[in-house]
Amino acid sequence: SVTVVHILITGGAGFIGANFVHQTVEERSDIRVTVLDALTYAGNRASLADLGDRIEFVHGDICDRALVDRLVADADAVVHFAAESHNDNSLNDPWPFVQTNVVGTFALLEAVRRHDVRYHHVSTDEVYGDLELDDPGRFTDTTPYNPSSPYSSTKASSDLLVRAWVRSFGVRATISNCSNNYGPYQHVEKFIPRQITNLIDGVRPRLYGAGRNVRDWIHVDDHNRAVWAILDRGEIGRTYLIGADGELDNRSVIGLILEEFGRDADDFDFVTDRPGHDLRYAIDPTPLRTELGWEPRYRDFRAGLAQTVAWYRAHEDWWRPAKSATEQTYAAQGEQVE
Ligand code: NAD
Ligand code: DAU
């Protein structure tokens, strides 16, 4: 383990990164925080505005080698969240996914190698592909990689770069592969915030395909506490899977959101399915629990969802600017009510 005095957080203006920055500032106030974020359509400076000068914000690209080298040289740990993160966008235009997720990770790895800085790589369960609905198994750190989409294949590629840099160059790195996050500051393109904000706008929620796809939901704060457990106590070179036993199919999630708004359970529309749509993700988080002593704090999805709905109701100023452009993008990608 390393005593972290100065942490560099990439993608800190995005959903999970912004929650990680808040958690770090609130719970580890002795640590100096620098955020590097390109402020793409998914990055929002407003997500960090309340922190004022308690953090240093650098507006820049992780593919900018000179900038990355300078920032990494000054830090003693890097947590890498920055990515193109949305599957639907990756089907429409994969180019920025290869650039940011693969080339950007490469630039960071070269810098942490040069300056011998501790590195944590934030990745996804989607690298393992999908499971059948009736498969009793869950993903573990020995499940073979089998990604389906341009997004998940670029995340898988970046994980493999990290593994090679550990083995070949002795880079002090760990990897985490987490399941689907929910909570505040999530972009309105993603499933849960899209439906919540649709309902606030009086629009019916939209379910891809038959709605039978299963995701393994975890609250973003539980994900971020697991990242800190790995930074504090994780073994260099290891991959840790993060999940909170939160499997639910999409139709059930829509049902719970509708219930929160006092609407009927069938008050939604089926729309065009996502090409190559992964059926089910499920994480076995045993090593994180038994070896690192991590436990999720959000065990009741309904309660966590109610809190998230309340956050979106109270923060319309935060999500409103992105809403209509997001819906226009879905329409332009050909989404239609079935
Ligand atoms: P997000 O899309 O909300 O945020 C991504 C952030 O990265 C944005 O602030 C964006 O401006 C920034 N960024 C993009 N390209 C950049 C570049 N070239 N240089 C610098 N900054 C750049 O994503 P998220 O949902 O917060 O995901 C964060 C990380 O967690 C990603 O690596 C993702 O693969 C991983 N992850 C996400 C989930 C999930 O459910 N959302 C689950 C597991 C893992
Ligand atoms: O599993 C972790 C991954 O979770 C992360 O790596 C990704 O960055 C993150 O975006 C997320 O990927 P998904 O593709 O699972 O998330 P998304 O929110 O796009 O969709 C969740 C499920 O809901 C999926 O089965 C597709 C479905 N869906 C999505 C939208 C936007 C709908 O039914 N309707 C919708 O409007």
XYZ file of C-alpha atoms and ligand atoms in Angstrom:
418
model
C 0.000 0.000 0.000
C 1.033 3.609 -0.560
C 0.329 6.648 1.610
C -1.574 8.920 -0.727
C -0.719 12.595 -0.322
C -1.595 13.830 -3.798
C -4.045 11.940 -6.001
C -4.644 12.524 -9.718
C -8.210 11.595 -10.724
C -8.936 11.361 -14.450
C -12.562 11.777 -15.561
C -13.446 13.496 -12.276
C -16.158 15.589 -13.948
C -18.038 12.459 -15.062
C -20.586 10.442 -13.100
C -18.483 8.028 -11.036
C -15.411 10.272 -10.993
C -17.340 13.253 -9.574
C -18.798 11.070 -6.821
C -15.271 9.742 -6.116
C -13.902 13.292 -5.874
C -16.679 14.265 -3.423
C -16.138 11.146 -1.312
C -12.388 11.729 -1.218
C -12.655 15.412 -0.271
C -15.263 14.654 2.421
C -13.683 11.556 3.946
C -9.942 12.110 3.321
C -9.573 15.838 3.672
C -5.773 15.595 4.117
C -5.328 14.396 0.521
C -4.576 16.891 -2.253
C -6.858 16.239 -5.242
C -6.127 17.100 -8.882
C -8.763 16.313 -11.518
C -7.880 15.898 -15.205
C -10.950 15.966 -17.451
C -11.535 16.909 -21.102
C -15.138 18.015 -20.401
C -16.615 16.038 -23.277
C -20.418 15.985 -23.617
C -20.353 13.618 -20.572
C -18.197 15.819 -18.345
C -19.802 18.569 -16.318
C -17.830 21.175 -14.377
C -21.020 21.862 -12.356
C -20.670 18.425 -10.725
C -17.607 19.752 -8.870
C -18.621 23.407 -8.485
C -19.467 23.116 -4.768
C -15.901 21.991 -4.014
C -14.434 25.356 -5.082
C -10.680 25.513 -4.546
C -10.608 22.363 -2.403
C -9.547 20.608 -5.610
C -7.375 21.584 -8.560
C -9.188 21.174 -11.895
C -7.183 20.727 -15.089
C -9.140 20.907 -18.338
C -7.261 18.573 -20.644
C -7.127 15.320 -22.563
C -5.619 12.061 -21.268
C -4.199 11.549 -24.781
C -2.041 14.698 -24.331
C 1.211 12.948 -23.404
C 3.113 16.026 -22.249
C 0.292 17.184 -19.990
C -0.272 13.691 -18.579
C 3.449 13.263 -17.929
C 3.641 16.551 -16.016
C 0.558 15.808 -13.877
C 1.525 12.206 -13.126
C 5.061 13.252 -12.109
C 3.551 15.435 -9.388
C 1.148 12.787 -7.950
C 1.694 9.667 -5.839
C -1.417 7.847 -7.052
C -3.580 7.956 -10.183
C -7.169 6.721 -10.332
C -8.250 6.465 -13.946
C -11.999 6.950 -14.554
C -11.869 8.951 -17.812
C -13.485 7.086 -20.693
C -16.082 7.142 -23.390
C -18.650 5.144 -21.415
C -21.888 4.703 -23.356
C -22.558 1.548 -25.408
C -25.164 3.140 -27.687
C -22.730 5.896 -28.700
C -20.002 3.336 -29.355
C -22.279 1.598 -31.885
C -22.855 4.890 -33.656
C -19.240 6.160 -33.692
C -16.526 3.927 -32.204
C -13.630 6.283 -33.031
C -13.468 8.301 -29.760
C -13.768 5.042 -27.805
C -10.561 3.630 -29.293
C -8.842 6.985 -28.886
C -9.764 7.748 -25.260
C -10.134 4.268 -23.822
C -7.129 2.635 -25.471
C -4.709 5.418 -26.475
C -5.548 7.505 -23.397
C -4.897 4.577 -21.047
C -1.630 3.923 -22.891
C -0.518 7.527 -22.296
C -1.274 7.199 -18.572
C 0.540 3.861 -18.303
C 3.663 5.282 -19.937
C 3.628 8.191 -17.480
C 3.124 6.039 -14.349
C 5.876 3.740 -15.606
C 8.283 6.646 -16.112
C 7.578 8.180 -12.694
C 6.850 4.953 -10.747
C 3.439 6.153 -9.574
C 0.738 3.852 -8.095
C -2.071 3.393 -10.635
C -5.638 2.156 -10.265
C -7.558 1.309 -13.413
C -11.359 1.586 -13.283
C -13.018 -0.898 -15.613
C -16.270 -2.707 -16.230
C -17.848 -6.160 -15.947
C -18.732 -5.856 -19.644
C -15.234 -7.089 -20.559
C -16.500 -10.609 -19.726
C -19.357 -10.523 -22.257
C -22.740 -11.734 -21.054
C -24.373 -14.685 -19.263
C -27.544 -16.636 -19.995
C -30.511 -15.770 -17.766
C -30.524 -19.257 -16.221
C -26.730 -19.573 -15.815
C -26.058 -20.207 -12.110
C -22.549 -18.741 -12.512
C -21.325 -15.184 -12.037
C -18.214 -13.366 -13.363
C -14.973 -13.906 -11.410
C -11.420 -12.678 -12.017
C -10.704 -15.852 -14.015
C -13.682 -15.522 -16.412
C -12.277 -15.235 -19.981
C -12.586 -11.855 -21.674
C -15.332 -11.864 -24.325
C -16.517 -8.274 -24.920
C -19.480 -7.592 -27.232
C -19.556 -3.883 -28.115
C -17.012 -1.313 -29.318
C -17.232 0.219 -25.810
C -16.582 -3.016 -23.922
C -13.875 -4.155 -26.342
C -11.942 -0.903 -25.866
C -12.268 -1.247 -22.068
C -11.030 -4.863 -22.368
C -8.107 -3.637 -24.491
C -7.173 -1.082 -21.855
C -7.285 -3.732 -19.092
C -4.913 -5.909 -21.114
C -2.486 -3.004 -21.528
C -2.485 -2.574 -17.724
C -1.785 -6.276 -17.151
C 1.126 -6.197 -19.624
C 2.600 -3.047 -18.043
C 2.504 -4.731 -14.626
C 4.207 -7.870 -15.856
C 6.724 -6.352 -18.286
C 7.615 -3.105 -16.533
C 6.683 -3.706 -12.882
C 4.114 -0.904 -12.900
C 2.336 -0.777 -9.499
C -1.216 -1.160 -10.778
C -4.536 -2.700 -9.782
C -7.701 -3.125 -11.863
C -11.361 -3.162 -10.820
C -14.251 -4.392 -12.948
C -17.535 -3.088 -11.608
C -21.167 -3.707 -12.495
C -23.818 -1.062 -13.357
C -23.704 2.016 -11.131
C -26.584 4.297 -10.179
C -26.763 7.477 -8.106
C -26.384 11.272 -8.408
C -24.602 13.052 -11.289
C -25.240 10.253 -13.833
C -25.717 11.512 -17.392
C -29.318 11.469 -18.676
C -28.323 9.179 -21.569
C -28.026 6.242 -19.121
C -30.972 3.937 -18.358
C -32.047 5.016 -14.854
C -31.591 8.826 -15.167
C -33.155 8.762 -18.635
C -36.361 7.209 -17.298
C -36.478 9.409 -14.170
C -36.086 12.600 -16.195
C -38.576 11.373 -18.813
C -41.143 10.911 -16.047
C -40.390 14.352 -14.604
C -41.089 15.659 -18.141
C -44.302 13.615 -18.415
C -42.812 11.279 -21.057
C -43.238 7.481 -20.878
C -40.078 5.468 -19.984
C -38.453 3.505 -22.839
C -37.483 -0.139 -22.595
C -35.158 -1.786 -25.133
C -36.268 -5.104 -26.631
C -38.410 -7.176 -24.270
C -36.864 -5.688 -21.110
C -35.574 -9.074 -19.925
C -31.903 -8.019 -19.872
C -30.422 -8.210 -16.385
C -27.969 -5.743 -14.853
C -26.261 -6.068 -11.434
C -26.917 -2.670 -9.823
C -24.571 -1.047 -7.298
C -24.734 2.416 -5.742
C -21.886 4.622 -6.963
C -20.723 5.331 -3.382
C -20.286 1.601 -2.750
C -18.250 1.311 -5.967
C -16.042 4.210 -4.898
C -15.505 2.833 -1.369
C -14.347 -0.389 -3.015
C -11.857 1.587 -5.135
C -10.474 3.136 -1.942
C -10.272 -0.330 -0.289
C -8.206 -1.514 -3.270
C -5.937 1.548 -3.121
C -5.459 1.066 0.636
C -5.155 -2.709 0.869
C -5.211 -4.222 -2.649
C -2.438 -6.418 -3.969
C -0.415 -4.998 -6.876
C -1.171 -6.761 -10.150
C -4.561 -8.011 -8.976
C -7.968 -7.613 -10.587
C -10.912 -7.113 -8.195
C -14.530 -7.498 -9.277
C -16.949 -5.046 -7.643
C -20.648 -5.857 -7.286
C -23.324 -5.747 -4.610
C -25.644 -8.714 -5.407
C -27.993 -6.327 -7.219
C -29.299 -8.364 -10.172
C -32.589 -7.089 -11.620
C -34.101 -7.154 -15.089
C -34.756 -3.837 -16.822
C -38.521 -4.262 -16.710
C -38.401 -4.602 -12.910
C -36.251 -1.466 -12.644
C -38.748 0.488 -14.771
C -41.534 -0.880 -12.542
C -39.815 0.449 -9.411
C -39.213 3.866 -11.003
C -42.862 4.071 -12.115
C -43.960 3.129 -8.584
C -41.819 5.963 -7.205
C -43.788 8.345 -9.464
C -47.140 6.785 -8.493
C -47.696 5.465 -12.018
C -48.961 2.091 -13.293
C -46.395 -0.703 -13.758
C -47.121 -0.945 -17.522
C -46.962 2.787 -18.210
C -43.883 2.545 -20.490
C -43.038 1.970 -24.178
C -41.017 -0.810 -25.761
C -38.509 0.661 -28.236
C -35.961 -0.641 -30.759
C -33.484 -3.019 -29.132
C -29.743 -2.271 -28.943
C -27.786 -4.297 -31.556
C -25.730 -7.007 -29.827
C -27.463 -6.182 -26.517
C -25.779 -8.127 -23.678
C -28.337 -10.298 -21.887
C -27.078 -10.519 -18.326
C -24.186 -9.358 -16.151
C -23.532 -10.766 -12.660
C -20.538 -10.237 -10.368
C -19.098 -12.557 -7.724
C -17.424 -10.048 -5.357
C -16.104 -12.648 -2.848
C -12.371 -11.653 -2.811
C -13.261 -7.988 -2.262
C -15.362 -8.984 0.742
C -13.175 -11.675 2.304
C -9.707 -10.257 1.566
C -10.287 -6.503 1.665
C -13.224 -6.416 4.121
C -15.425 -4.328 1.793
C -19.208 -4.479 2.243
C -21.838 -2.450 0.373
C -23.737 0.114 2.450
C -26.667 0.335 0.008
C -28.353 -3.061 0.354
C -31.906 -1.929 -0.458
C -32.134 -1.004 -4.162
C -35.620 0.456 -3.763
C -34.348 2.886 -1.105
C -31.259 3.815 -3.143
C -33.459 4.389 -6.190
C -35.877 6.591 -4.204
C -32.891 8.683 -3.054
C -31.705 8.947 -6.675
C -35.160 10.011 -7.897
C -35.197 12.679 -5.159
C -31.760 13.900 -6.295
C -32.924 14.336 -9.924
C -36.117 16.086 -8.789
C -33.994 18.525 -6.746
C -31.281 19.088 -9.384
C -33.138 19.893 -12.584
C -30.661 22.739 -13.146
C -27.904 20.108 -13.356
C -29.525 17.717 -15.892
C -31.856 19.963 -17.902
C -29.138 21.400 -20.251
C -28.298 17.875 -21.545
C -31.797 16.436 -21.831
C -33.080 17.522 -25.245
C -29.761 16.922 -27.058
C -29.657 13.416 -25.551
C -33.166 12.590 -26.746
C -32.322 14.004 -30.203
C -29.302 11.689 -30.337
C -31.477 8.663 -29.536
C -33.942 9.700 -32.244
C -31.118 10.216 -34.765
C -29.780 6.735 -33.916
C -33.128 5.366 -35.124
C -34.874 4.584 -31.831
C -38.592 3.991 -32.416
C -41.537 2.895 -30.308
C -42.288 -0.753 -31.252
P -18.958 9.266 -17.753
O -19.165 9.135 -19.220
O -20.060 9.773 -16.903
O -17.685 10.200 -17.473
C -16.507 10.103 -18.230
C -15.658 11.337 -17.934
O -14.410 11.200 -18.643
C -16.296 12.654 -18.381
O -16.155 13.636 -17.378
C -15.498 13.027 -19.625
O -15.413 14.427 -19.832
C -14.138 12.430 -19.298
N -13.353 12.136 -20.505
C -13.771 11.497 -21.633
N -12.770 11.459 -22.531
C -11.694 12.068 -21.963
C -10.373 12.327 -22.391
N -9.939 11.943 -23.604
N -9.527 12.966 -21.546
C -9.957 13.360 -20.319
N -11.207 13.159 -19.871
C -12.067 12.517 -20.675
O -18.479 7.818 -17.266
P -18.786 7.050 -15.889
O -20.069 6.334 -16.023
O -18.528 7.951 -14.749
O -17.628 5.942 -15.947
C -16.348 6.215 -15.383
C -15.466 4.990 -15.545
O -16.059 3.879 -14.879
C -15.275 4.550 -17.000
O -13.940 4.124 -17.157
C -16.237 3.390 -17.167
O -15.767 2.494 -18.139
C -16.190 2.779 -15.773
N -17.390 2.044 -15.338
C -18.627 2.625 -15.404
C -19.739 1.937 -14.915
C -21.127 2.564 -14.937
O -22.098 1.890 -14.574
N -21.290 3.814 -15.313
C -19.579 0.655 -14.371
C -18.292 0.089 -14.340
C -17.208 0.796 -14.811
O -21.931 -2.967 -16.557
C -21.225 -1.774 -16.437
C -21.596 -0.836 -17.561
O -22.889 -0.330 -17.257
C -20.609 0.310 -17.730
O -19.371 -0.223 -18.133
C -21.097 1.321 -18.760
O -20.215 2.438 -18.801
C -22.481 1.796 -18.357
O -22.998 2.673 -19.345
C -23.405 0.591 -18.180
O -23.662 -0.068 -19.450
P -25.134 -0.556 -19.892
O -25.144 -0.642 -21.342
O -25.537 -1.738 -19.079
O -25.982 0.737 -19.312
P -27.190 1.578 -19.924
O -27.579 2.541 -18.839
O -26.907 2.113 -21.263
O -28.342 0.482 -20.061
C -28.730 -0.359 -18.968
C -29.738 -1.380 -19.506
O -30.965 -0.689 -19.842
C -29.302 -2.069 -20.770
O -29.805 -3.405 -20.759
C -29.992 -1.278 -21.895
C -31.292 -0.843 -21.235
N -31.873 0.444 -21.674
C -31.069 1.545 -21.745
C -31.596 2.780 -22.092
C -30.700 4.007 -22.190
C -33.241 0.538 -21.916
O -33.987 -0.464 -21.814
N -33.771 1.763 -22.232
C -33.008 2.885 -22.337
O -33.556 3.967 -22.631
